[in-house]
Short mmCIF file of C-alpha atoms and ligand atoms in Angstrom, two decimals:
data_model
loop_
_atom_site.label_atom_id
_atom_site.label_comp_id
_atom_site.label_asym_id
_atom_site.label_seq_id
_atom_site.Cartn_x
_atom_site.Cartn_y
_atom_site.Cartn_z
CA MET A 863 -84.22 -115.81 20.46
CA GLN A 864 -82.83 -113.21 18.09
CA LEU A 865 -80.12 -110.63 18.59
CA GLU A 866 -81.05 -106.94 18.16
CA LYS A 867 -78.90 -105.13 15.63
CA SER A 868 -78.65 -102.16 18.03
CA ILE A 869 -76.78 -104.35 20.56
CA ILE A 870 -74.17 -105.20 17.92
CA ASP A 871 -73.89 -101.56 16.82
CA GLU A 872 -73.43 -100.36 20.37
CA ALA A 873 -70.69 -102.90 21.09
CA ASN A 874 -68.97 -102.05 17.80
CA HIS A 875 -69.08 -98.38 18.68
CA LYS A 876 -67.19 -98.97 21.93
CA GLN A 877 -64.47 -100.93 20.13
CA GLN A 878 -64.25 -98.71 17.07
CA ALA A 879 -61.14 -96.70 18.05
CA ALA A 880 -59.09 -99.75 19.04
CA HIS A 881 -60.20 -101.55 15.86
CA GLN A 882 -59.25 -98.62 13.66
CA ARG A 883 -55.74 -98.50 15.13
CA LYS A 884 -55.09 -102.19 14.42
CA PHE A 885 -56.75 -102.06 11.01
CA ASP A 886 -54.73 -99.06 9.81
CA PHE A 887 -51.53 -100.78 10.88
CA VAL A 888 -52.11 -103.93 8.78
CA ALA A 889 -53.94 -102.18 5.94
CA ALA A 890 -51.00 -99.86 5.21
CA ASP A 891 -48.99 -102.69 3.62
CA ILE A 892 -51.75 -104.35 1.58
CA ASN A 893 -52.27 -103.85 -2.13
CA GLY A 894 -55.85 -104.00 -3.38
CA LEU A 895 -57.20 -103.69 0.15
CA ASP A 896 -60.87 -103.16 -0.73
CA THR A 897 -60.96 -106.12 -3.12
CA ILE A 898 -59.50 -108.32 -0.40
CA ILE A 899 -61.99 -107.11 2.20
CA GLN A 900 -64.84 -107.66 -0.25
CA LYS A 901 -63.65 -111.23 -0.89
CA ILE A 902 -63.47 -111.88 2.85
CA SER A 903 -67.00 -110.49 3.28
CA ASP A 904 -68.41 -112.62 0.47
CA PHE A 905 -66.97 -115.83 1.86
CA ASN A 906 -69.56 -117.77 3.88
CA ILE A 907 -69.23 -121.12 5.60
CA ALA A 908 -72.20 -123.43 6.12
CA ILE A 909 -73.12 -124.70 9.58
CA PRO A 910 -74.11 -128.36 9.95
CA SER A 911 -77.27 -128.86 11.97
CA TRP A 912 -75.55 -131.53 14.06
CA ALA A 913 -72.87 -129.18 15.35
CA LEU A 914 -75.35 -127.06 17.31
CA GLY A 915 -75.47 -129.60 20.11
CA THR A 916 -72.56 -130.94 22.11
CA GLY A 917 -71.19 -134.05 20.48
CA GLY A 918 -70.55 -137.19 22.35
CA THR A 919 -67.92 -139.83 22.46
CA ARG A 920 -68.74 -143.47 23.03
CA PHE A 921 -67.91 -142.81 26.68
CA GLY A 922 -70.49 -140.15 27.32
CA ARG A 923 -72.11 -136.90 26.46
CA PHE A 924 -72.06 -133.75 28.57
CA SER A 925 -74.58 -131.27 27.30
CA GLY A 926 -74.21 -127.68 28.41
CA GLY A 927 -77.96 -127.19 28.08
CA GLY A 928 -80.12 -124.91 26.00
CA GLU A 929 -79.50 -126.94 22.86
CA PRO A 930 -81.96 -126.62 19.97
CA ARG A 931 -84.90 -129.02 20.40
CA SER A 932 -86.23 -128.72 16.87
CA LEU A 933 -85.20 -127.86 13.36
CA GLU A 934 -86.63 -124.37 13.90
CA GLU A 935 -84.39 -123.85 16.93
CA LYS A 936 -81.36 -125.11 15.02
CA ILE A 937 -82.08 -122.54 12.32
CA GLU A 938 -82.43 -119.87 15.02
CA ASP A 939 -78.99 -120.78 16.39
CA VAL A 940 -77.44 -120.43 12.95
CA GLY A 941 -79.31 -117.12 12.64
CA LEU A 942 -77.57 -115.96 15.84
CA ILE A 943 -74.17 -116.99 14.54
CA HIS A 944 -74.80 -115.26 11.23
CA ALA A 945 -76.08 -112.07 12.87
CA LEU A 946 -72.79 -111.88 14.77
CA ASN A 947 -70.28 -112.89 12.11
CA LYS A 948 -72.14 -112.28 8.80
CA SER A 949 -70.25 -115.31 7.49
CA SER A 950 -72.57 -118.28 8.09
CA ASN A 951 -75.52 -117.77 5.79
CA SER A 952 -76.51 -121.40 5.34
CA ILE A 953 -77.32 -124.58 7.21
CA SER A 954 -76.81 -128.18 6.17
CA LEU A 955 -79.52 -130.63 7.22
CA HIS A 956 -79.20 -134.29 8.07
CA ILE A 957 -82.11 -136.62 7.32
CA PRO A 958 -83.79 -138.10 9.34
CA TRP A 959 -82.43 -135.99 12.22
CA ASP A 960 -83.91 -132.84 10.70
CA ILE A 961 -87.04 -133.74 8.74
CA PRO A 962 -88.57 -130.48 7.45
CA LYS A 963 -92.24 -131.29 8.08
CA ASN A 964 -93.40 -128.01 6.63
CA ALA A 965 -90.86 -126.91 4.05
CA ALA A 966 -92.55 -123.58 3.29
CA SER A 967 -92.48 -122.35 6.88
CA ILE A 968 -88.94 -123.70 7.43
CA LYS A 969 -87.78 -121.82 4.35
CA ALA A 970 -89.53 -118.65 5.46
CA LEU A 971 -87.89 -118.80 8.90
CA ALA A 972 -84.47 -119.29 7.33
CA ALA A 973 -85.01 -116.46 4.83
CA GLN A 974 -86.05 -114.11 7.61
CA LEU A 975 -82.66 -114.75 9.24
CA GLY A 976 -80.78 -114.33 5.95
CA LEU A 977 -80.12 -118.06 5.61
CA HIS A 978 -80.48 -120.68 2.91
CA PHE A 979 -79.96 -124.45 2.78
CA ASP A 980 -76.62 -126.01 1.96
CA ALA A 981 -76.20 -129.69 1.02
CA VAL A 982 -78.61 -132.23 2.49
CA ASN A 983 -77.02 -135.26 4.15
CA SER A 984 -78.35 -138.79 4.03
CA ASN A 985 -77.92 -141.26 6.86
CA THR A 986 -77.46 -144.96 6.19
CA PHE A 987 -74.97 -145.42 9.03
CA GLN A 988 -77.65 -145.85 11.71
CA ASP A 989 -80.77 -147.96 11.83
CA GLN A 990 -84.01 -146.03 12.28
CA PRO A 991 -86.82 -147.56 14.34
CA ASP A 992 -89.22 -147.93 11.41
CA GLN A 993 -86.87 -149.32 8.76
CA GLN A 994 -87.21 -152.82 7.32
CA TYR A 995 -83.56 -153.86 6.87
CA SER A 996 -80.52 -153.23 9.06
CA TYR A 997 -77.34 -151.43 7.98
CA LYS A 998 -75.23 -153.52 10.32
CA TYR A 999 -73.27 -154.89 7.35
CA GLY A 1000 -73.42 -151.77 5.23
CA SER A 1001 -75.87 -149.90 3.03
CA LEU A 1002 -75.02 -148.99 -0.57
CA HIS A 1003 -72.42 -151.79 -0.70
CA HIS A 1004 -74.55 -154.43 1.04
CA VAL A 1005 -74.48 -157.95 -0.39
CA ASP A 1006 -78.30 -158.06 -0.30
CA LYS A 1007 -80.00 -156.13 -3.09
CA ALA A 1008 -83.02 -155.41 -0.87
CA VAL A 1009 -80.86 -153.53 1.65
CA ARG A 1010 -79.18 -151.57 -1.12
CA LYS A 1011 -82.57 -150.66 -2.53
CA GLN A 1012 -83.73 -149.38 0.85
CA ALA A 1013 -80.58 -147.24 1.15
CA VAL A 1014 -80.95 -145.91 -2.42
CA GLU A 1015 -84.58 -144.99 -1.73
CA HIS A 1016 -83.57 -143.18 1.43
CA ASN A 1017 -81.08 -141.08 -0.54
CA ILE A 1018 -83.72 -140.23 -3.11
CA GLU A 1019 -86.08 -139.21 -0.32
CA VAL A 1020 -83.33 -136.92 1.01
CA ILE A 1021 -82.94 -135.34 -2.44
CA ASN A 1022 -86.68 -134.70 -2.45
CA TYR A 1023 -86.54 -132.94 0.92
CA GLY A 1024 -83.62 -130.91 -0.43
CA ILE A 1025 -85.56 -129.89 -3.54
CA GLU A 1026 -88.31 -128.47 -1.34
CA LEU A 1027 -85.72 -126.37 0.52
CA ASP A 1028 -83.79 -125.23 -2.58
CA SER A 1029 -80.69 -127.19 -1.64
CA LYS A 1030 -78.42 -128.00 -4.57
CA ALA A 1031 -76.42 -130.98 -3.35
CA LEU A 1032 -76.72 -134.36 -1.70
CA SER A 1033 -73.85 -135.18 0.59
CA VAL A 1034 -73.18 -138.90 1.04
CA TRP A 1035 -71.00 -140.31 3.75
CA LEU A 1036 -71.09 -144.08 4.11
CA SER A 1037 -69.83 -146.05 7.06
CA ASP A 1038 -69.80 -149.15 4.80
CA GLY A 1039 -66.72 -151.26 5.26
CA SER A 1040 -65.47 -154.32 7.08
CA ASN A 1041 -64.02 -154.96 10.50
CA PHE A 1042 -62.09 -158.13 9.72
CA PRO A 1043 -60.09 -159.48 6.78
CA GLY A 1044 -62.18 -161.91 4.77
CA GLN A 1045 -65.47 -160.33 5.80
CA LEU A 1046 -65.91 -158.66 2.45
CA ASN A 1047 -64.89 -158.89 -1.16
CA MET A 1048 -63.50 -155.39 -1.55
CA ARG A 1049 -63.91 -155.20 -5.31
CA GLY A 1050 -67.47 -156.49 -5.09
CA ALA A 1051 -68.25 -153.94 -2.39
CA PHE A 1052 -66.91 -151.14 -4.57
CA GLU A 1053 -68.88 -152.30 -7.62
CA ARG A 1054 -72.12 -152.55 -5.66
CA THR A 1055 -71.52 -149.06 -4.22
CA LEU A 1056 -71.03 -147.70 -7.72
CA GLU A 1057 -74.23 -149.36 -8.92
CA SER A 1058 -76.21 -147.94 -5.98
CA LEU A 1059 -74.73 -144.48 -6.43
CA HIS A 1060 -75.70 -144.65 -10.09
CA GLU A 1061 -79.33 -145.05 -9.15
CA ILE A 1062 -79.06 -142.07 -6.79
CA TYR A 1063 -77.20 -140.06 -9.42
CA ASP A 1064 -79.98 -140.66 -11.92
CA ALA A 1065 -82.47 -139.14 -9.48
CA LEU A 1066 -80.52 -135.87 -9.15
CA PRO A 1067 -82.09 -132.76 -10.68
CA ALA A 1068 -80.06 -131.21 -13.51
CA ASP A 1069 -78.62 -128.42 -11.35
CA TRP A 1070 -77.70 -130.70 -8.44
CA LYS A 1071 -74.47 -132.36 -7.35
CA VAL A 1072 -73.71 -135.42 -5.30
CA TRP A 1073 -70.76 -135.02 -2.95
CA ILE A 1074 -68.95 -138.25 -2.12
CA GLU A 1075 -67.14 -138.14 1.21
CA TYR A 1076 -64.28 -140.52 2.02
CA LYS A 1077 -62.87 -141.65 5.33
CA PRO A 1078 -60.10 -144.18 6.07
CA TYR A 1079 -61.55 -145.89 9.13
CA GLU A 1080 -64.19 -145.68 11.85
CA PRO A 1081 -66.69 -147.18 12.46
CA ASN A 1082 -65.09 -149.98 10.45
CA PHE A 1083 -61.49 -150.76 11.31
CA TYR A 1084 -60.22 -153.06 8.58
CA SER A 1085 -61.57 -151.58 5.34
CA THR A 1086 -63.82 -148.69 4.39
CA THR A 1087 -65.43 -149.00 0.98
CA ILE A 1088 -64.95 -145.29 0.21
CA GLY A 1089 -61.75 -145.01 2.19
CA ASP A 1090 -59.67 -142.38 0.45
CA TRP A 1091 -59.78 -139.71 -2.22
CA GLY A 1092 -58.76 -142.22 -4.90
CA GLN A 1093 -61.82 -144.35 -4.27
CA SER A 1094 -64.09 -141.32 -4.07
CA TYR A 1095 -62.56 -139.83 -7.21
CA LEU A 1096 -62.93 -143.13 -9.05
CA LEU A 1097 -66.63 -143.27 -8.19
CA ALA A 1098 -67.12 -139.59 -9.05
CA SER A 1099 -65.45 -139.93 -12.44
CA LYS A 1100 -67.39 -143.10 -13.32
CA LEU A 1101 -70.66 -141.44 -12.30
CA GLY A 1102 -70.24 -138.22 -14.28
CA LYS A 1103 -70.12 -134.45 -14.05
CA LYS A 1104 -72.58 -134.09 -11.20
CA ALA A 1105 -70.49 -136.24 -8.86
CA GLN A 1106 -67.54 -134.82 -6.95
CA THR A 1107 -65.25 -135.63 -4.05
CA LEU A 1108 -65.80 -134.11 -0.62
CA VAL A 1109 -62.74 -133.53 1.55
CA ASP A 1110 -63.27 -133.78 5.32
CA LEU A 1111 -59.99 -132.63 6.83
CA GLY A 1112 -60.21 -135.21 9.62
CA HIS A 1113 -60.55 -138.11 7.20
CA HIS A 1114 -56.88 -138.67 6.46
CA LEU A 1115 -54.21 -140.80 8.02
CA GLY A 1116 -51.66 -138.85 10.04
CA SER A 1117 -49.42 -136.42 8.11
CA THR A 1118 -51.22 -136.87 4.78
CA ASN A 1119 -50.53 -133.92 2.48
CA ILE A 1120 -54.14 -132.73 2.20
CA GLU A 1121 -53.27 -129.57 0.27
CA GLN A 1122 -51.85 -131.70 -2.54
CA ILE A 1123 -55.06 -133.74 -2.75
CA VAL A 1124 -57.08 -130.52 -2.82
CA SER A 1125 -54.98 -129.00 -5.57
CA LEU A 1126 -55.41 -132.03 -7.86
CA LEU A 1127 -59.14 -132.41 -7.23
CA LEU A 1128 -59.56 -128.74 -8.04
CA MET A 1129 -57.50 -129.15 -11.21
CA GLU A 1130 -59.80 -131.97 -12.34
CA GLY A 1131 -63.03 -130.08 -11.51
CA LYS A 1132 -63.80 -132.80 -8.96
CA LEU A 1133 -63.51 -130.88 -5.70
CA ALA A 1134 -67.02 -130.84 -4.18
CA GLY A 1135 -66.02 -128.94 -1.10
CA PHE A 1136 -64.96 -129.33 2.49
CA HIS A 1137 -65.90 -130.50 5.90
CA PHE A 1138 -63.59 -128.31 7.98
CA ASN A 1139 -62.37 -129.44 11.38
CA ASP A 1140 -59.03 -130.08 13.02
CA SER A 1141 -57.43 -133.15 14.51
CA LYS A 1142 -54.30 -134.53 16.05
CA TYR A 1143 -54.89 -138.29 15.82
CA GLY A 1144 -57.81 -139.25 13.59
CA ASP A 1145 -61.31 -137.98 12.89
CA ASP A 1146 -61.13 -135.90 16.07
CA ASP A 1147 -63.59 -133.27 14.82
CA LEU A 1148 -61.96 -130.53 16.89
CA THR A 1149 -62.41 -126.80 16.35
CA VAL A 1150 -61.00 -125.70 13.00
CA GLY A 1151 -57.55 -124.19 13.38
CA SER A 1152 -57.07 -125.38 16.97
CA ILE A 1153 -54.30 -127.87 16.18
CA ASN A 1154 -52.74 -127.15 12.81
CA PRO A 1155 -53.65 -123.72 11.41
CA TYR A 1156 -50.64 -123.76 9.06
CA GLN A 1157 -52.04 -126.77 7.20
CA LEU A 1158 -55.32 -124.91 6.80
CA PHE A 1159 -53.46 -121.94 5.36
CA LEU A 1160 -51.57 -124.20 2.91
CA ILE A 1161 -54.89 -125.67 1.76
CA PHE A 1162 -56.27 -122.18 1.17
CA ASN A 1163 -53.12 -121.22 -0.64
CA GLU A 1164 -53.81 -124.03 -3.14
CA LEU A 1165 -57.43 -122.93 -3.37
CA VAL A 1166 -56.68 -119.28 -4.01
CA GLU A 1167 -54.07 -120.10 -6.61
CA GLY A 1168 -56.12 -122.87 -8.26
CA MET A 1169 -59.42 -121.05 -8.24
CA ASP A 1170 -58.05 -117.78 -9.53
CA ALA A 1171 -56.36 -119.67 -12.34
CA ARG A 1172 -59.80 -121.07 -13.27
CA GLY A 1173 -61.74 -117.86 -12.82
CA LEU A 1174 -63.62 -119.40 -9.90
CA ASN A 1175 -64.98 -117.36 -7.06
CA HIS A 1176 -64.91 -118.32 -3.40
CA ALA A 1177 -68.48 -117.27 -2.83
CA THR A 1178 -69.92 -119.97 -5.10
CA GLY A 1179 -69.20 -123.29 -6.74
CA ILE A 1180 -67.61 -125.12 -3.84
CA GLY A 1181 -69.20 -126.41 -0.63
CA TRP A 1182 -67.64 -124.84 2.44
CA MET A 1183 -68.83 -126.43 5.62
CA ILE A 1184 -67.75 -127.12 9.15
CA ASP A 1185 -68.01 -130.68 10.42
CA ALA A 1186 -66.91 -130.58 14.02
CA SER A 1187 -68.25 -132.24 17.11
CA HIS A 1188 -66.87 -132.44 20.60
CA ASN A 1189 -68.21 -132.61 24.06
CA ILE A 1190 -66.80 -129.77 26.10
CA LYS A 1191 -67.34 -126.40 24.40
CA ASP A 1192 -70.47 -124.34 23.96
CA PRO A 1193 -71.31 -125.32 20.35
CA ILE A 1194 -72.09 -121.76 19.26
CA GLU A 1195 -68.79 -120.46 20.64
CA ASP A 1196 -67.00 -123.33 18.92
CA LEU A 1197 -68.64 -122.53 15.59
CA LEU A 1198 -67.77 -118.84 15.89
CA GLN A 1199 -64.15 -119.84 16.48
CA SER A 1200 -64.21 -122.28 13.56
CA VAL A 1201 -65.61 -119.79 11.06
CA GLU A 1202 -63.03 -117.23 12.19
CA ALA A 1203 -60.19 -119.73 11.73
CA ILE A 1204 -61.33 -120.62 8.19
CA LYS A 1205 -61.60 -116.99 7.17
CA ILE A 1206 -58.21 -116.18 8.71
CA ALA A 1207 -56.62 -118.90 6.58
CA TYR A 1208 -58.43 -117.60 3.49
CA ALA A 1209 -57.39 -114.00 4.14
CA GLN A 1210 -53.77 -115.01 4.69
CA ALA A 1211 -53.81 -116.98 1.45
CA LEU A 1212 -55.16 -113.91 -0.36
CA LEU A 1213 -52.07 -112.04 0.83
CA VAL A 1214 -49.62 -114.46 -0.79
CA ASP A 1215 -47.71 -112.63 -3.51
CA GLN A 1216 -48.57 -115.12 -6.25
CA PRO A 1217 -46.45 -113.61 -9.07
CA ALA A 1218 -43.42 -113.47 -6.76
CA LEU A 1219 -44.04 -117.07 -5.69
CA VAL A 1220 -44.22 -118.23 -9.32
CA GLN A 1221 -40.94 -116.44 -9.98
CA ALA A 1222 -39.26 -118.01 -6.95
CA GLN A 1223 -40.48 -121.46 -8.07
CA GLN A 1224 -39.20 -120.80 -11.56
CA ASN A 1225 -35.78 -119.93 -10.14
CA ASN A 1226 -35.81 -122.85 -7.72
CA ASP A 1227 -35.34 -120.29 -4.97
CA VAL A 1228 -36.59 -122.50 -2.17
CA VAL A 1229 -35.74 -120.03 0.59
CA LEU A 1230 -37.60 -117.16 -1.05
CA ALA A 1231 -40.64 -119.36 -1.79
CA GLN A 1232 -40.90 -120.26 1.88
CA GLU A 1233 -40.43 -116.61 2.88
CA ILE A 1234 -43.28 -115.55 0.60
CA LEU A 1235 -45.69 -118.11 2.04
CA GLN A 1236 -44.74 -117.50 5.64
CA HIS A 1237 -44.81 -113.73 5.30
CA ALA A 1238 -48.50 -114.05 4.43
CA TYR A 1239 -49.12 -116.68 7.11
CA ARG A 1240 -47.50 -114.58 9.80
CA THR A 1241 -49.53 -111.47 9.02
CA ASP A 1242 -52.18 -110.76 11.62
CA VAL A 1243 -55.25 -110.56 9.38
CA ARG A 1244 -57.78 -110.45 12.21
CA PRO A 1245 -58.39 -106.69 11.79
CA LEU A 1246 -59.23 -107.34 8.10
CA LEU A 1247 -61.85 -109.89 9.14
CA ALA A 1248 -63.24 -107.51 11.74
CA GLU A 1249 -63.44 -104.75 9.13
CA ALA A 1250 -65.22 -107.10 6.71
CA ARG A 1251 -67.76 -107.95 9.42
CA LEU A 1252 -68.24 -104.30 10.29
CA ARG A 1253 -68.93 -103.39 6.66
CA SER A 1254 -71.47 -106.26 6.43
CA GLY A 1255 -73.31 -105.22 9.59
CA GLY A 1256 -71.80 -107.88 11.86
CA ALA A 1257 -69.85 -107.64 15.08
CA LEU A 1258 -66.25 -106.51 15.46
CA ASN A 1259 -65.91 -109.21 18.12
CA PRO A 1260 -68.68 -111.83 17.83
CA LEU A 1261 -67.54 -114.02 20.70
CA ALA A 1262 -67.31 -111.08 23.14
CA ILE A 1263 -70.88 -110.01 22.36
CA TYR A 1264 -72.13 -113.60 22.66
CA ARG A 1265 -70.63 -113.73 26.16
CA GLN A 1266 -71.59 -110.20 27.25
CA GLN A 1267 -75.18 -110.84 26.23
CA THR A 1268 -75.18 -114.14 28.17
CA ILE A 1269 -76.87 -115.79 25.21
CA ARG A 1270 -76.34 -119.36 26.40
CA LYS A 1271 -77.96 -118.50 29.72
CA GLN A 1272 -80.98 -117.14 27.86
CA LEU A 1273 -81.13 -120.22 25.66
CA ILE A 1274 -81.07 -122.42 28.75
CA GLU A 1275 -83.90 -120.40 30.28
CA GLU A 1276 -85.89 -120.67 27.06
CA ARG A 1277 -85.21 -124.32 26.20
CA GLY A 1278 -84.18 -125.91 29.46
CA ALA A 1279 -80.96 -127.11 31.06
CA LEU A 1280 -81.55 -130.62 29.76
CA ALA A 1281 -82.39 -129.70 26.16
CA VAL A 1282 -80.28 -131.96 23.97
CA SER A 1283 -80.15 -131.65 20.22
CA THR A 1284 -80.64 -134.52 17.79
CA GLY A 1285 -77.50 -135.86 16.09
CA LEU A 1286 -74.60 -138.01 17.05
C1 AOS B 335 -68.34 -138.86 9.44
O1 AOS B 335 -67.25 -139.16 9.97
C2 AOS B 335 -68.45 -137.81 8.47
O2 AOS B 335 -67.53 -136.79 8.77
C3 AOS B 335 -69.79 -137.17 8.14
O3 AOS B 335 -69.58 -136.13 7.25
C4 AOS B 335 -70.54 -136.47 9.22
O4 AOS B 335 -69.78 -136.26 10.36
C5 AOS B 335 -71.81 -137.13 9.50
O5 AOS B 335 -72.58 -137.26 8.36
C6 AOS B 335 -72.62 -136.42 10.57
O6 AOS B 335 -73.00 -137.40 11.35
ZN1 ZN B 336 -67.60 -135.07 7.43
ZN1 ZN B 337 -65.96 -137.43 10.06
ZN1 ZN B 338 -64.58 -135.20 11.08
#
């Protein structure tokens, strides 16, 4: 299903007066208002194909129904999200969950909805029915060369699918690791991973990147071969310019200072991008901004400062993606909330008075520095986001329209109450 533009316009019209009141109030105090709104409009966040269905835990899965049954329907769901928020103009595919059998028609469908293809993801953390060797003891780090070769070939196949869809990056997350001390020679595992990644790296087209994701634990609970940003960064620097480190916010041990990691990766030109989510305990994959929105703001503060200093633009150059998965919300509602939370953090960071902050740091005025950051963080920027959506042809209130139009009910009628999407 697709959403008529007239429905969005009509809903916007009804909310226009209330929006204008709130917008004028916040806008009055902002310098360079139009530039800021333009930056907010330009900032898009990719949707992972696997987030369009309800996730599961190892204890069960409770689908709400009407989930996309095919790659086409996943693209349609992202089209719906993008029509509402004008901020999600790409989708990230996962092979083999989303094999594009006919790339030309898949690309045409996406283009018709204003979408393109973000990074393609390989999968060597599950065994597929037709594969020769098992990944039970790892993939790119496996002790057996034949298993490594199979995993390398899979990654090259994923690059080839991505080329057909005009993707520009391969995203690699490995579950390779060990569950018990002694199971693995950790240095050997690292060296074999580097060797395998080299073969993949050599197959990348000139204008492509490989994004190396790290994660401290799960599914392995003693060691993970690419367990933290140091290991990812080490691989990325040994591989070369086309390799960078991907930061999934949930992939850190409790209370890690993620904004500091981000600032240094950015400084070194090694920040591939993000998998945004939120968490309280581990890789919880909860809705972005639902637990610790201040951390998200502090990350964006580093990004705004670091990118501006390098003449980088938020619209390009870095991979912005959501990686969330949970089993109780309507996935589309969850993604609308996540995109909103990311853009709120970005907008707040744009409001930080950078010259004043530099001055406060120079003077070691700790109190003033905190005031400057928190003044921006405590500004209600939601009317700025709404205005940016309005100017781009989106909805003042995407979630309200999604509910008023009973879109999930229609999707259930169209696809069935038992329709469950492929993914985890
Ligand atoms: C796994 O924990 C990682 O976050 C992956 O990025 C991602 O969730 C996976 O590739 C999708 O299954
Ligand atoms: Zn991730
Ligand atoms: Zn994860
Ligand atoms: Zn996660």
